[in-house]
Coordinates of C-alpha atoms in Angstrom, one line a residue:
M1 CA 0.0 0.0 0.0
K2 CA 1.4 3.4 -1.0
E3 CA 0.6 6.3 1.1
N4 CA 0.0 9.5 -0.8
K5 CA 2.0 12.0 1.3
S6 CA 1.3 14.9 -1.1
V7 CA -2.3 15.1 -0.1
K8 CA -3.1 17.9 2.3
S9 CA -6.1 18.2 4.6
N10 CA -7.5 21.5 5.7
S11 CA -9.9 20.0 8.1
G12 CA -9.0 21.9 11.1
G13 CA -12.5 22.3 12.3
V14 CA -13.8 25.4 14.1
M15 CA -10.7 25.4 16.1
G16 CA -8.5 25.7 13.0
S17 CA -4.7 25.2 13.3
L18 CA -4.8 25.0 17.1
G19 CA -5.9 21.4 16.9
V20 CA -3.8 20.2 14.0
P21 CA -0.3 18.9 14.6
K22 CA 2.3 20.8 12.6
E23 CA 5.6 19.7 11.2
K24 CA 8.4 21.5 13.0
A25 CA 11.7 22.8 11.6
K26 CA 14.9 21.3 12.9
D27 CA 16.6 24.8 13.0
F28 CA 13.8 27.3 13.4
K29 CA 16.0 30.4 13.9
G30 CA 18.5 29.6 11.2
T31 CA 15.8 28.8 8.6
L32 CA 13.7 31.9 9.6
K33 CA 16.8 34.1 9.2
R34 CA 17.5 32.7 5.8
L35 CA 13.9 33.1 4.7
L36 CA 14.0 36.7 5.8
G37 CA 17.0 37.1 3.6
Y38 CA 14.7 36.5 0.6
L39 CA 12.5 39.3 2.0
K40 CA 15.4 41.7 2.3
P41 CA 15.2 43.1 -1.2
Q42 CA 11.5 43.9 -0.5
K43 CA 12.4 45.6 2.8
T44 CA 11.0 49.0 1.8
N45 CA 7.7 47.5 0.7
F46 CA 7.5 45.4 3.8
I47 CA 7.9 48.4 6.0
L48 CA 5.1 50.1 4.0
V49 CA 2.9 47.1 4.7
I50 CA 3.5 47.4 8.5
I51 CA 2.8 51.2 8.4
F52 CA -0.4 50.7 6.4
A53 CA -1.4 47.9 8.7
I54 CA -0.9 50.2 11.7
F55 CA -3.0 53.0 10.1
S56 CA -5.7 50.6 9.0
T57 CA -6.0 49.0 12.5
I58 CA -5.9 52.4 14.3
F59 CA -8.7 53.8 12.2
S60 CA -10.7 50.7 12.8
I61 CA -10.0 50.5 16.6
V62 CA -10.9 54.1 17.4
G63 CA -14.4 53.6 15.9
P64 CA -16.1 52.1 19.0
K65 CA -14.6 54.9 21.2
I66 CA -16.0 57.6 18.9
S67 CA -19.3 55.9 18.5
G68 CA -19.5 55.8 22.3
L69 CA -19.4 59.6 22.2
A70 CA -22.6 59.6 20.1
I71 CA -24.3 57.1 22.3
T72 CA -23.4 59.2 25.4
R73 CA -24.8 62.3 23.8
V74 CA -28.0 60.4 22.9
V75 CA -28.4 59.0 26.4
E76 CA -27.7 62.5 27.9
G77 CA -30.4 64.0 25.6
V78 CA -33.0 61.4 26.5
M79 CA -32.2 61.5 30.2
G80 CA -32.3 65.3 30.2
K81 CA -35.6 65.3 28.5
F82 CA -37.0 62.9 31.1
A83 CA -35.5 64.9 33.9
V84 CA -37.2 68.2 32.6
M85 CA -40.5 66.4 32.1
S86 CA -40.4 64.9 35.6
K87 CA -39.5 68.3 37.2
N88 CA -42.1 70.3 35.4
S89 CA -44.9 67.7 35.3
A90 CA -46.6 69.1 38.4
L91 CA -46.5 72.7 37.0
V92 CA -47.9 71.6 33.7
K93 CA -50.8 69.7 35.3
S94 CA -51.7 72.7 37.6
G95 CA -51.8 75.0 34.6
K96 CA -49.4 77.4 36.2
V97 CA -46.8 76.7 33.4
G98 CA -47.7 76.0 29.8
N99 CA -45.8 75.2 26.6
I100 CA -42.6 74.1 28.3
K101 CA -39.9 73.6 25.7
L102 CA -38.2 70.2 26.3
P103 CA -34.5 69.6 25.4
G104 CA -34.0 67.4 22.3
L105 CA -31.3 65.3 20.8
D106 CA -28.2 67.0 19.4
F107 CA -28.6 65.8 15.9
P108 CA -25.9 68.0 14.4
Y109 CA -23.4 66.5 16.8
I110 CA -24.6 62.9 16.1
E111 CA -24.4 63.6 12.3
R112 CA -20.8 64.8 12.7
I113 CA -19.9 61.6 14.7
I114 CA -21.5 59.5 12.0
L115 CA -19.5 61.3 9.2
I116 CA -16.3 60.9 11.2
L117 CA -16.9 57.2 11.7
L118 CA -17.7 56.8 8.0
G119 CA -14.5 58.6 7.1
L120 CA -12.5 56.5 9.6
Y121 CA -13.8 53.2 8.3
L122 CA -13.2 54.3 4.7
L123 CA -9.6 55.2 5.6
S124 CA -9.2 51.9 7.4
A125 CA -10.5 50.0 4.3
L126 CA -8.2 52.0 2.0
F127 CA -5.1 51.3 4.1
G128 CA -6.1 47.7 4.4
Y129 CA -6.4 47.5 0.6
L130 CA -3.0 49.1 0.1
Q131 CA -1.5 46.8 2.7
N132 CA -2.8 43.6 0.9
Y133 CA -1.9 45.0 -2.5
I134 CA 1.7 45.7 -1.6
M135 CA 2.1 42.4 0.4
A136 CA 0.9 40.4 -2.6
G137 CA 3.7 41.9 -4.6
V138 CA 6.2 41.2 -1.8
A139 CA 5.1 37.6 -1.4
Q140 CA 5.0 36.8 -5.1
K141 CA 8.4 38.5 -5.8
T142 CA 10.0 36.6 -2.9
V143 CA 8.6 33.3 -4.0
Y144 CA 9.5 34.1 -7.6
N145 CA 13.1 34.5 -6.6
L146 CA 13.0 31.3 -4.5
R147 CA 11.5 29.3 -7.4
K148 CA 14.1 30.6 -9.8
D149 CA 16.9 29.7 -7.4
V150 CA 15.5 26.2 -6.9
N151 CA 15.0 25.6 -10.6
H152 CA 18.6 26.7 -11.3
K153 CA 19.9 24.5 -8.5
L154 CA 18.0 21.5 -9.8
S155 CA 19.8 21.9 -13.2
L156 CA 23.1 21.8 -11.4
L157 CA 22.6 18.7 -9.3
P158 CA 24.2 15.4 -10.2
L159 CA 22.2 12.4 -11.2
K160 CA 22.8 10.7 -7.8
F161 CA 20.6 13.4 -6.2
Y162 CA 17.7 12.2 -8.3
D163 CA 18.6 8.5 -7.9
A164 CA 18.4 8.9 -4.1
R165 CA 14.9 10.5 -4.1
T166 CA 11.5 9.8 -5.6
H167 CA 10.1 12.2 -8.1
G168 CA 7.2 12.8 -5.8
E169 CA 9.4 14.0 -3.0
I170 CA 11.3 16.5 -5.2
L171 CA 8.0 17.7 -6.8
S172 CA 6.5 18.1 -3.3
R173 CA 9.4 20.4 -2.3
V174 CA 9.3 22.4 -5.5
T175 CA 5.5 22.8 -5.5
N176 CA 3.7 22.1 -2.2
D177 CA 6.4 23.6 0.1
I178 CA 7.0 26.7 -2.0
D179 CA 3.2 27.2 -2.3
N180 CA 3.0 26.9 1.5
I181 CA 5.6 29.7 1.8
S182 CA 3.7 31.8 -0.7
T183 CA 0.4 31.5 1.1
T184 CA 1.9 32.3 4.5
L185 CA 3.7 35.4 3.2
Q186 CA 0.7 36.7 1.4
Q187 CA -2.1 35.9 3.9
S188 CA -0.9 34.6 7.3
L189 CA 1.9 37.2 7.7
T190 CA -0.4 40.1 7.1
Q191 CA -2.9 38.6 9.5
L192 CA -0.2 38.2 12.1
I193 CA 0.9 41.8 11.8
T194 CA -2.7 43.0 12.0
S195 CA -3.5 40.8 14.9
V196 CA -0.5 42.0 17.0
I197 CA -1.3 45.6 16.2
T198 CA -5.0 45.1 17.0
I199 CA -4.2 43.5 20.4
I200 CA -1.9 46.4 21.3
G201 CA -4.4 49.0 20.1
I202 CA -7.4 47.4 21.9
I203 CA -5.4 47.2 25.2
V204 CA -4.5 50.9 24.8
M205 CA -8.1 51.9 24.1
M206 CA -9.5 49.9 27.0
L207 CA -6.9 51.4 29.3
S208 CA -7.9 54.9 28.2
I209 CA -11.5 54.0 29.2
S210 CA -11.0 52.1 32.5
P211 CA -7.8 50.5 33.7
I212 CA -9.8 48.5 36.3
M213 CA -12.2 47.0 33.7
T214 CA -9.2 46.3 31.5
L215 CA -7.7 44.3 34.3
V216 CA -11.0 42.2 34.5
V217 CA -10.7 41.4 30.8
V218 CA -7.0 40.5 31.1
L219 CA -7.8 38.1 34.0
T220 CA -10.0 36.1 31.7
L221 CA -7.1 35.3 29.3
P222 CA -5.8 32.4 31.4
L223 CA -9.2 30.8 31.1
Y224 CA -9.0 31.0 27.3
I225 CA -5.5 29.6 27.3
V226 CA -6.4 26.7 29.5
A227 CA -9.5 25.8 27.5
T228 CA -7.6 26.0 24.2
A229 CA -4.6 24.0 25.4
S230 CA -6.7 21.3 27.0
V231 CA -8.7 20.7 23.8
A232 CA -5.6 20.9 21.6
K233 CA -3.9 18.3 23.7
Y234 CA -6.7 15.7 23.2
S235 CA -7.6 16.6 19.6
Q236 CA -4.1 16.5 18.2
K237 CA -3.8 12.7 18.3
H238 CA -7.2 12.4 16.5
F239 CA -6.1 14.8 13.8
A240 CA -2.8 12.9 13.4
E241 CA -4.8 9.7 13.0
Q242 CA -7.1 11.4 10.6
Q243 CA -4.2 12.5 8.4
K244 CA -2.8 9.0 8.5
Q245 CA -6.1 7.4 7.4
I246 CA -6.5 10.0 4.6
G247 CA -3.1 9.0 3.3
A248 CA -4.0 5.3 3.5
L249 CA -7.3 5.9 1.8
N250 CA -5.8 7.9 -1.0
G251 CA -3.0 5.4 -1.5
H252 CA -5.6 2.5 -1.6
V253 CA -7.8 4.4 -4.1
E254 CA -4.9 5.2 -6.3
E255 CA -3.8 1.6 -6.4
M256 CA -7.2 0.2 -7.0
Y257 CA -8.0 2.6 -9.9
T258 CA -4.6 2.1 -11.6
G259 CA -4.9 -1.6 -11.2
N260 CA -8.6 -1.9 -11.8
N261 CA -8.3 -4.4 -14.6
I262 CA -6.0 -6.7 -12.7
I263 CA -8.3 -6.6 -9.6
K264 CA -11.3 -7.7 -11.7
S265 CA -9.3 -10.3 -13.6
F266 CA -8.2 -12.0 -10.3
G267 CA -11.6 -11.6 -8.7
R268 CA -10.4 -9.4 -6.0
K269 CA -13.0 -6.7 -6.3
K270 CA -14.8 -7.7 -3.1
D271 CA -11.5 -7.7 -1.1
S272 CA -10.7 -4.3 -2.5
I273 CA -14.1 -2.9 -1.4
E274 CA -13.8 -4.5 2.1
K275 CA -10.3 -2.9 2.5
F276 CA -11.7 0.5 1.4
E277 CA -14.6 0.2 3.9
T278 CA -12.2 -0.7 6.7
I279 CA -10.0 2.3 6.1
N280 CA -13.0 4.5 5.5
D281 CA -14.5 3.4 8.9
K282 CA -11.2 4.3 10.6
L283 CA -11.2 7.7 8.9
Y284 CA -14.8 8.3 9.9
N285 CA -14.1 7.5 13.5
S286 CA -10.9 9.6 13.8
G287 CA -12.4 12.4 11.7
W288 CA -15.5 12.5 13.9
K289 CA -13.5 12.6 17.1
A290 CA -11.1 15.3 15.7
Q291 CA -13.9 17.6 14.5
F292 CA -16.0 17.1 17.7
M293 CA -13.0 17.9 19.9
S294 CA -12.1 20.9 17.9
G295 CA -15.7 22.0 17.8
I296 CA -15.9 22.2 21.6
I297 CA -13.5 25.1 21.8
M298 CA -15.9 27.8 20.4
P299 CA -18.7 27.0 22.9
M300 CA -16.1 27.1 25.7
M301 CA -14.7 30.4 24.6
T302 CA -18.2 31.8 24.1
F303 CA -19.0 30.8 27.7
I304 CA -15.9 32.4 29.1
G305 CA -16.6 35.5 27.0
N306 CA -20.1 35.7 28.3
I307 CA -18.9 35.5 31.9
G308 CA -16.5 38.4 31.0
Y309 CA -19.4 40.4 29.5
V310 CA -21.5 39.9 32.7
I311 CA -18.7 41.1 34.9
I312 CA -18.0 44.1 32.7
C313 CA -21.6 45.1 32.5
V314 CA -22.1 44.8 36.3
F315 CA -18.8 46.6 37.1
G316 CA -19.3 49.2 34.4
G317 CA -22.9 49.9 35.6
Y318 CA -21.6 50.4 39.1
L319 CA -18.9 52.8 37.9
A320 CA -21.5 54.7 35.8
T321 CA -23.7 55.2 38.9
L322 CA -20.7 56.7 40.5
G323 CA -20.2 59.0 37.5
K324 CA -16.8 57.6 36.8
I325 CA -17.6 56.3 33.3
S326 CA -20.2 57.2 30.7
I327 CA -22.7 54.8 29.1
G328 CA -21.0 55.3 25.7
D329 CA -17.7 54.2 27.1
I330 CA -19.3 51.1 28.6
Q331 CA -20.7 50.2 25.2
A332 CA -17.3 50.9 23.6
F333 CA -15.5 48.8 26.2
I334 CA -17.9 45.9 25.6
Q335 CA -17.1 46.0 21.9
Y336 CA -13.4 46.1 22.6
S337 CA -13.6 43.2 25.0
S338 CA -15.5 41.1 22.4
Q339 CA -12.8 41.9 19.8
F340 CA -9.9 41.2 22.2
T341 CA -9.9 37.4 22.0
Q342 CA -10.3 37.1 18.2
P343 CA -6.8 38.5 17.3
I344 CA -5.3 36.4 20.1
V345 CA -6.8 33.2 18.6
Q346 CA -5.7 34.3 15.1
A347 CA -2.2 35.0 16.3
A348 CA -2.0 31.5 18.0
N349 CA -3.3 29.8 14.8
I350 CA -0.9 31.8 12.6
T351 CA 2.0 30.8 14.9
N352 CA 1.3 27.2 14.2
I353 CA 1.1 27.9 10.4
I354 CA 4.4 29.7 10.5
Q355 CA 6.0 26.6 12.2
S356 CA 4.8 24.6 9.3
T357 CA 6.0 27.2 6.8
I358 CA 9.5 27.3 8.4
A359 CA 9.6 23.5 8.1
S360 CA 8.6 23.8 4.4
S361 CA 11.3 26.5 3.9
E362 CA 13.9 24.1 5.5
R363 CA 13.0 21.4 3.0
V364 CA 13.4 23.9 0.1
F365 CA 16.7 25.1 1.5
E366 CA 17.9 21.5 1.8
I367 CA 17.7 21.4 -2.0
L368 CA 19.6 24.7 -2.3
D369 CA 22.3 23.3 0.0
E370 CA 22.9 20.1 -2.0
I371 CA 26.3 19.5 -3.5
E372 CA 26.4 20.5 -7.1
E373 CA 28.1 18.8 -10.0
L374 CA 31.8 19.5 -10.3
P375 CA 32.2 22.7 -12.5
D376 CA 33.3 22.3 -16.1
A377 CA 37.0 22.6 -16.8
S378 CA 38.3 26.0 -17.8
P379 CA 39.6 26.4 -20.4
N380 CA 37.7 23.5 -22.1
T381 CA 38.2 21.6 -25.2
I382 CA 35.8 21.6 -28.2
I383 CA 35.7 18.7 -30.6
E384 CA 34.5 20.4 -33.7
F385 CA 34.0 17.3 -35.8
P386 CA 33.5 14.3 -33.4
K387 CA 34.1 10.9 -34.9
G388 CA 33.0 8.7 -32.0
A389 CA 36.1 6.9 -30.8
V390 CA 35.6 6.0 -27.1
K391 CA 38.2 4.7 -24.7
F392 CA 38.1 3.7 -21.1
E393 CA 41.6 3.7 -19.4
H394 CA 41.9 2.0 -15.9
V395 CA 38.5 3.4 -14.8
D396 CA 37.4 3.0 -11.2
F397 CA 34.0 4.0 -9.9
S398 CA 31.8 3.5 -6.8
Y399 CA 28.5 4.9 -5.7
K400 CA 29.6 4.5 -2.1
S401 CA 33.2 5.0 -1.0
D402 CA 33.2 1.7 0.8
E403 CA 31.6 -0.4 -2.0
S404 CA 33.6 -0.5 -5.3
L405 CA 31.5 -1.1 -8.4
I406 CA 33.8 -0.8 -11.3
E407 CA 37.5 -1.5 -11.0
N408 CA 40.3 -1.1 -13.6
M409 CA 37.9 -1.0 -16.7
N410 CA 39.6 -0.8 -20.1
I411 CA 37.7 -0.5 -23.3
D412 CA 38.7 0.7 -26.8
V413 CA 35.9 1.4 -29.2
K414 CA 36.5 2.3 -32.8
P415 CA 34.3 5.0 -34.6
G416 CA 31.1 3.6 -36.1
H417 CA 31.3 0.3 -34.1
T418 CA 28.4 -1.2 -32.2
I419 CA 29.2 -2.2 -28.6
A420 CA 26.7 -4.4 -26.8
I421 CA 26.7 -4.5 -23.1
V422 CA 25.1 -7.6 -21.4
G423 CA 25.0 -9.0 -18.0
P424 CA 22.6 -9.7 -15.0
T425 CA 20.7 -7.0 -13.2
G426 CA 23.0 -4.8 -11.1
A427 CA 26.1 -5.7 -13.2
G428 CA 26.8 -2.1 -14.0
K429 CA 25.5 -1.8 -17.6
T430 CA 23.6 1.5 -17.1
T431 CA 26.3 2.8 -14.9
L432 CA 28.8 2.5 -17.8
V433 CA 26.5 4.7 -19.9
N434 CA 26.1 7.2 -17.0
L435 CA 29.9 7.5 -16.7
L436 CA 30.2 8.0 -20.5
M437 CA 27.8 10.9 -20.5
R438 CA 29.3 12.2 -17.2
F439 CA 26.2 12.0 -15.2
Y440 CA 28.6 10.6 -12.6
D441 CA 32.3 11.4 -12.3
I442 CA 34.8 8.5 -12.2
D443 CA 37.0 7.9 -9.1
A444 CA 40.1 7.1 -11.1
G445 CA 41.3 6.7 -14.7
K446 CA 40.2 8.4 -17.9
I447 CA 37.3 8.2 -20.3
L448 CA 38.4 9.6 -23.7
I449 CA 36.3 10.6 -26.8
D450 CA 38.4 11.1 -29.9
G451 CA 41.5 11.2 -27.6
V452 CA 40.0 14.0 -25.4
D453 CA 39.3 13.5 -21.7
I454 CA 35.6 14.1 -21.2
R455 CA 36.4 16.1 -18.1
D456 CA 38.0 18.7 -20.4
I457 CA 34.8 19.0 -22.4
K458 CA 31.8 21.1 -21.2
R459 CA 29.0 18.8 -20.1
G460 CA 26.6 20.5 -22.6
E461 CA 29.0 20.0 -25.4
L462 CA 29.7 16.4 -24.4
R463 CA 26.0 15.4 -24.1
S464 CA 25.2 17.0 -27.4
M465 CA 27.3 14.2 -29.0
F466 CA 24.9 11.6 -27.7
G467 CA 21.5 10.4 -28.6
M468 CA 19.5 8.1 -26.4
V469 CA 16.6 5.6 -26.8
L470 CA 15.7 4.2 -23.5
Q471 CA 13.5 1.4 -22.3
D472 CA 11.2 3.9 -20.6
T473 CA 10.0 6.2 -23.4
W474 CA 9.7 9.9 -22.6
L475 CA 7.1 11.9 -24.6
F476 CA 5.5 15.1 -23.5
N477 CA 2.0 16.5 -23.8
G478 CA 1.9 17.9 -27.3
T479 CA 1.7 16.9 -31.0
I480 CA 3.6 14.1 -32.5
M481 CA 5.4 16.6 -34.7
E482 CA 6.5 18.6 -31.6
N483 CA 7.7 15.4 -29.9
I484 CA 9.9 14.3 -32.8
A485 CA 11.1 17.9 -33.5
Y486 CA 12.3 18.0 -29.8
G487 CA 15.4 16.2 -31.1
R488 CA 16.8 19.2 -32.8
A489 CA 15.9 22.9 -32.3
G490 CA 14.9 24.7 -35.5
S491 CA 14.2 21.5 -37.6
T492 CA 11.7 21.9 -40.4
E493 CA 8.5 19.8 -40.8
E494 CA 10.0 18.0 -43.8
E495 CA 13.2 17.1 -41.8
T496 CA 10.9 15.8 -39.0
M497 CA 8.8 13.7 -41.3
Q498 CA 12.0 12.3 -43.0
A499 CA 13.2 11.2 -39.5
A500 CA 9.9 9.5 -38.9
R501 CA 10.2 7.7 -42.3
A502 CA 13.7 6.5 -41.3
A503 CA 12.3 5.3 -38.0
H504 CA 9.5 3.4 -39.8
A505 CA 7.0 5.5 -37.8
H506 CA 5.6 7.5 -40.8
H507 CA 3.0 4.9 -41.7
F508 CA 1.3 4.5 -38.3
I509 CA 1.4 8.3 -37.8
K510 CA -0.5 8.9 -41.1
T511 CA -3.2 6.3 -40.0
L512 CA -4.0 8.5 -37.0
P513 CA -7.0 10.8 -37.4
D514 CA -4.9 14.0 -37.1
G515 CA -1.6 12.5 -38.4
Y516 CA 1.4 14.5 -37.2
N517 CA -0.9 16.9 -35.4
T518 CA -2.2 14.2 -33.1
I519 CA -1.9 15.4 -29.6
L520 CA -0.3 13.0 -27.1
N521 CA -1.8 13.1 -23.6
E522 CA 0.4 13.4 -20.5
E523 CA 1.3 9.7 -20.4
A524 CA 1.0 9.2 -24.2
S525 CA -1.4 6.4 -23.5
N526 CA -3.4 7.1 -26.7
I527 CA -0.7 5.3 -28.7
S528 CA 0.9 1.9 -28.1
Q529 CA 4.2 1.2 -26.4
G530 CA 5.9 0.2 -29.6
Q531 CA 4.6 3.4 -31.3
K532 CA 6.1 5.4 -28.5
Q533 CA 9.4 3.7 -29.0
L534 CA 9.4 4.4 -32.8
L535 CA 8.8 8.1 -32.0
T536 CA 11.7 8.3 -29.7
I537 CA 13.9 6.6 -32.3
A538 CA 12.7 9.2 -34.9
R539 CA 13.6 11.9 -32.4
A540 CA 17.1 10.5 -32.0
I541 CA 17.5 10.2 -35.8
L542 CA 16.6 13.9 -36.2
A543 CA 19.1 14.8 -33.5
N544 CA 21.8 13.2 -35.7
P545 CA 24.2 12.3 -32.8
T546 CA 27.7 11.0 -33.1
I547 CA 27.3 8.3 -30.4
M548 CA 24.0 6.4 -29.8
I549 CA 22.9 4.8 -26.6
L550 CA 20.1 2.2 -26.7
D551 CA 18.9 0.8 -23.4
E552 CA 16.8 -2.3 -24.0
A553 CA 14.7 -0.4 -26.6
T554 CA 12.8 -3.4 -27.8
S555 CA 11.4 -4.5 -24.4
S556 CA 7.7 -4.7 -23.7
V557 CA 6.6 -4.9 -27.4
D558 CA 5.2 -7.6 -29.5
S559 CA 7.3 -9.5 -32.1
R560 CA 5.9 -7.7 -35.1
T561 CA 6.6 -4.3 -33.6
E562 CA 10.0 -5.5 -32.5
V563 CA 10.9 -6.1 -36.2
Y564 CA 10.0 -2.4 -37.0
I565 CA 12.0 -1.2 -34.1
Q566 CA 15.0 -3.3 -35.0
R567 CA 14.9 -1.9 -38.6
A568 CA 14.6 1.6 -37.2
M569 CA 17.5 1.1 -34.8
T570 CA 19.6 -0.3 -37.7
E571 CA 19.0 2.9 -39.6
L572 CA 19.7 4.9 -36.5
M573 CA 23.0 3.1 -35.7
Q574 CA 24.4 3.3 -39.2
N575 CA 27.8 5.0 -39.3
R576 CA 27.5 5.9 -35.6
T577 CA 29.3 4.5 -32.6
S578 CA 26.5 2.8 -30.6
F579 CA 26.3 1.4 -27.1
V580 CA 23.5 -1.1 -26.9
I581 CA 22.3 -2.4 -23.5
A582 CA 20.3 -5.6 -24.1
H583 CA 18.7 -8.5 -22.3
R584 CA 17.5 -10.1 -25.5
L585 CA 20.8 -11.4 -26.8
S586 CA 19.3 -12.1 -30.2
T587 CA 19.3 -8.4 -30.9
I588 CA 23.1 -7.9 -30.5
K589 CA 24.6 -10.8 -32.5
E590 CA 26.0 -8.4 -35.1
A591 CA 27.7 -6.1 -32.7
E592 CA 31.5 -5.7 -33.4
L593 CA 32.1 -5.9 -29.7
I594 CA 30.1 -7.5 -26.8
L595 CA 31.0 -6.6 -23.3
V596 CA 29.9 -9.1 -20.7
M597 CA 29.6 -7.5 -17.2
D598 CA 29.1 -8.9 -13.8
K599 CA 29.5 -7.1 -10.5
G600 CA 30.9 -4.0 -12.2
S601 CA 33.7 -5.8 -14.0
I602 CA 34.0 -6.9 -17.7
I603 CA 34.5 -10.6 -17.4
E604 CA 34.3 -11.4 -21.1
M605 CA 34.8 -9.4 -24.3
G606 CA 34.5 -10.3 -28.0
S607 CA 32.2 -10.9 -30.9
H608 CA 29.1 -13.1 -30.6
N609 CA 30.8 -16.1 -32.2
E610 CA 34.0 -15.6 -30.2
L611 CA 32.1 -15.6 -26.9
L612 CA 30.0 -18.6 -27.8
A613 CA 33.2 -20.4 -28.7
K614 CA 34.6 -19.6 -25.2
N615 CA 31.6 -21.5 -23.7
G616 CA 31.7 -19.2 -20.7
F617 CA 29.3 -16.8 -19.0
Y618 CA 27.9 -15.3 -22.2
A619 CA 27.3 -18.7 -23.7
D620 CA 25.4 -19.7 -20.6
L621 CA 23.2 -16.6 -20.9
Y622 CA 22.6 -17.1 -24.5
N623 CA 21.8 -20.8 -24.3
S624 CA 19.5 -20.2 -21.3
Q625 CA 17.4 -17.8 -23.5
F626 CA 17.3 -20.1 -26.5
A627 CA 17.1 -23.6 -25.0
G628 CA 15.4 -25.9 -27.4
A629 CA 15.9 -23.6 -30.4
N630 CA 17.9 -24.3 -33.5
L631 CA 20.9 -22.3 -32.5
D632 CA 22.9 -23.2 -35.6
N633 CA 20.5 -20.9 -37.6
E634 CA 21.0 -18.1 -35.1
V635 CA 24.8 -18.1 -35.1
M636 CA 26.4 -15.9 -37.8

């Protein structure tokens, strides 16, 4: 069962990030400092973001205080009216005083307050817009530079880096982790700045109204912290189990859909459904518990908040009777106290998100810190007209320092010759090709092309001499014409079609509904495996390399298609030095030189007939493949 680790879940419940366990960085401070280094070129804009956040928050925070002035004036007007009415009610009833003019509401004052509030909130919205606008540019420019650095770094890393990691792991770091950084910079960081400023601003405004009532609000904070921490403690294990089961479910679904035909063929559909239901039940149970536990936090916080409101109302009313506070200030204070917990919870959530972001940054920086390929020699040698002579002189190589793979290898290949490399799995056949193209550097000895040490040739120049047709065909999402033309930049349609004819691919291409304009999907599954191979051969013919490498190019195809591929390869190898890695020994009988490898060493060397005559390792391999066949007809 494969676990799909790239799948993310945002099911944090009402509680959000407080209940979800976050991946932590190994070196938080060092990684944070390095990430801030990417923000340094945007320092001016970042300072503007903070300034605009301060203004936006201030204009928003002073609103309740100013609205309190209007409420106080309304209350004073109403109370004054009732006071006058009460005082003069007896005189009015006796008829001694008539037409008493009662005080009214100060509408001009209230209108001014409303206009001031409207202006403040408009300014707050404007500065908030500017803050987000500038921060979007800061975040995208920062991530743009980070992506560019990572992409450049990946082009400099040796093949062993890719051999040691899965494609999914590398893609996850380049996409998911960088996207996580981008989201945090653009959203969470601005929220954190706003939350911190809001907390400070609210405390200042509450202190300006009543220090004693502010103390009452602050004393409720430990209750919020205890409630949040206690729920987080119990919910984290359920969220962890939920994430685990999501990964298991996705892995199972992926396997079942990709292998759907096999499952039905072997009658395992029922077993597959039962396994799905088992995992799904576990996911339901863990998910229900996680969401329930995280959902408890809001009722608890509401309950604690209501207790605070009651205390504030009672205490505020008492102070109002003493004339130490106005009704408007009490109303404003209640608004501030209700707003006080929200930025605290936001800041706590964002702190967890930042922990995860720093962990993502650390994973990205690990790529940037990888050891690069050895730099090209300077000055370097250019072979203007390569002929294809290849020579290995006393070559030693090992993937690990304590495990030698190739020792004292010596090969002398003439231009235009075909060299076949055979041997059991792990013998070092593909390693030999990787050394030749300098995907790996040798530990000792020399590899020469036309008498020039390949370490004295730029890698780009060296690899341009080679063409490759591999067992695993690589075609991209595009037309057949584009895929073949990939072999040589600037090639014409006629040259591309001529290469397809040489590769015996022209006929099948013309039978397709759109011919050369047929679009291959992402996995090129709309054509057969053999057709894919013919297209890669056509691409190699178009590239017109000096040296060809063919790695088991006829595997996984039927016998009829193999004939076409063999003809195409014969055309491809003509007048070129060719290295052919093969498991089907019938395909290499005409090679000028056959290298038999085992455990990194060449144990036999010679032509097909010479090796059969030796009756050694090669003869055993050959006879084991053709036991019972008329071998006399096979031998040249």
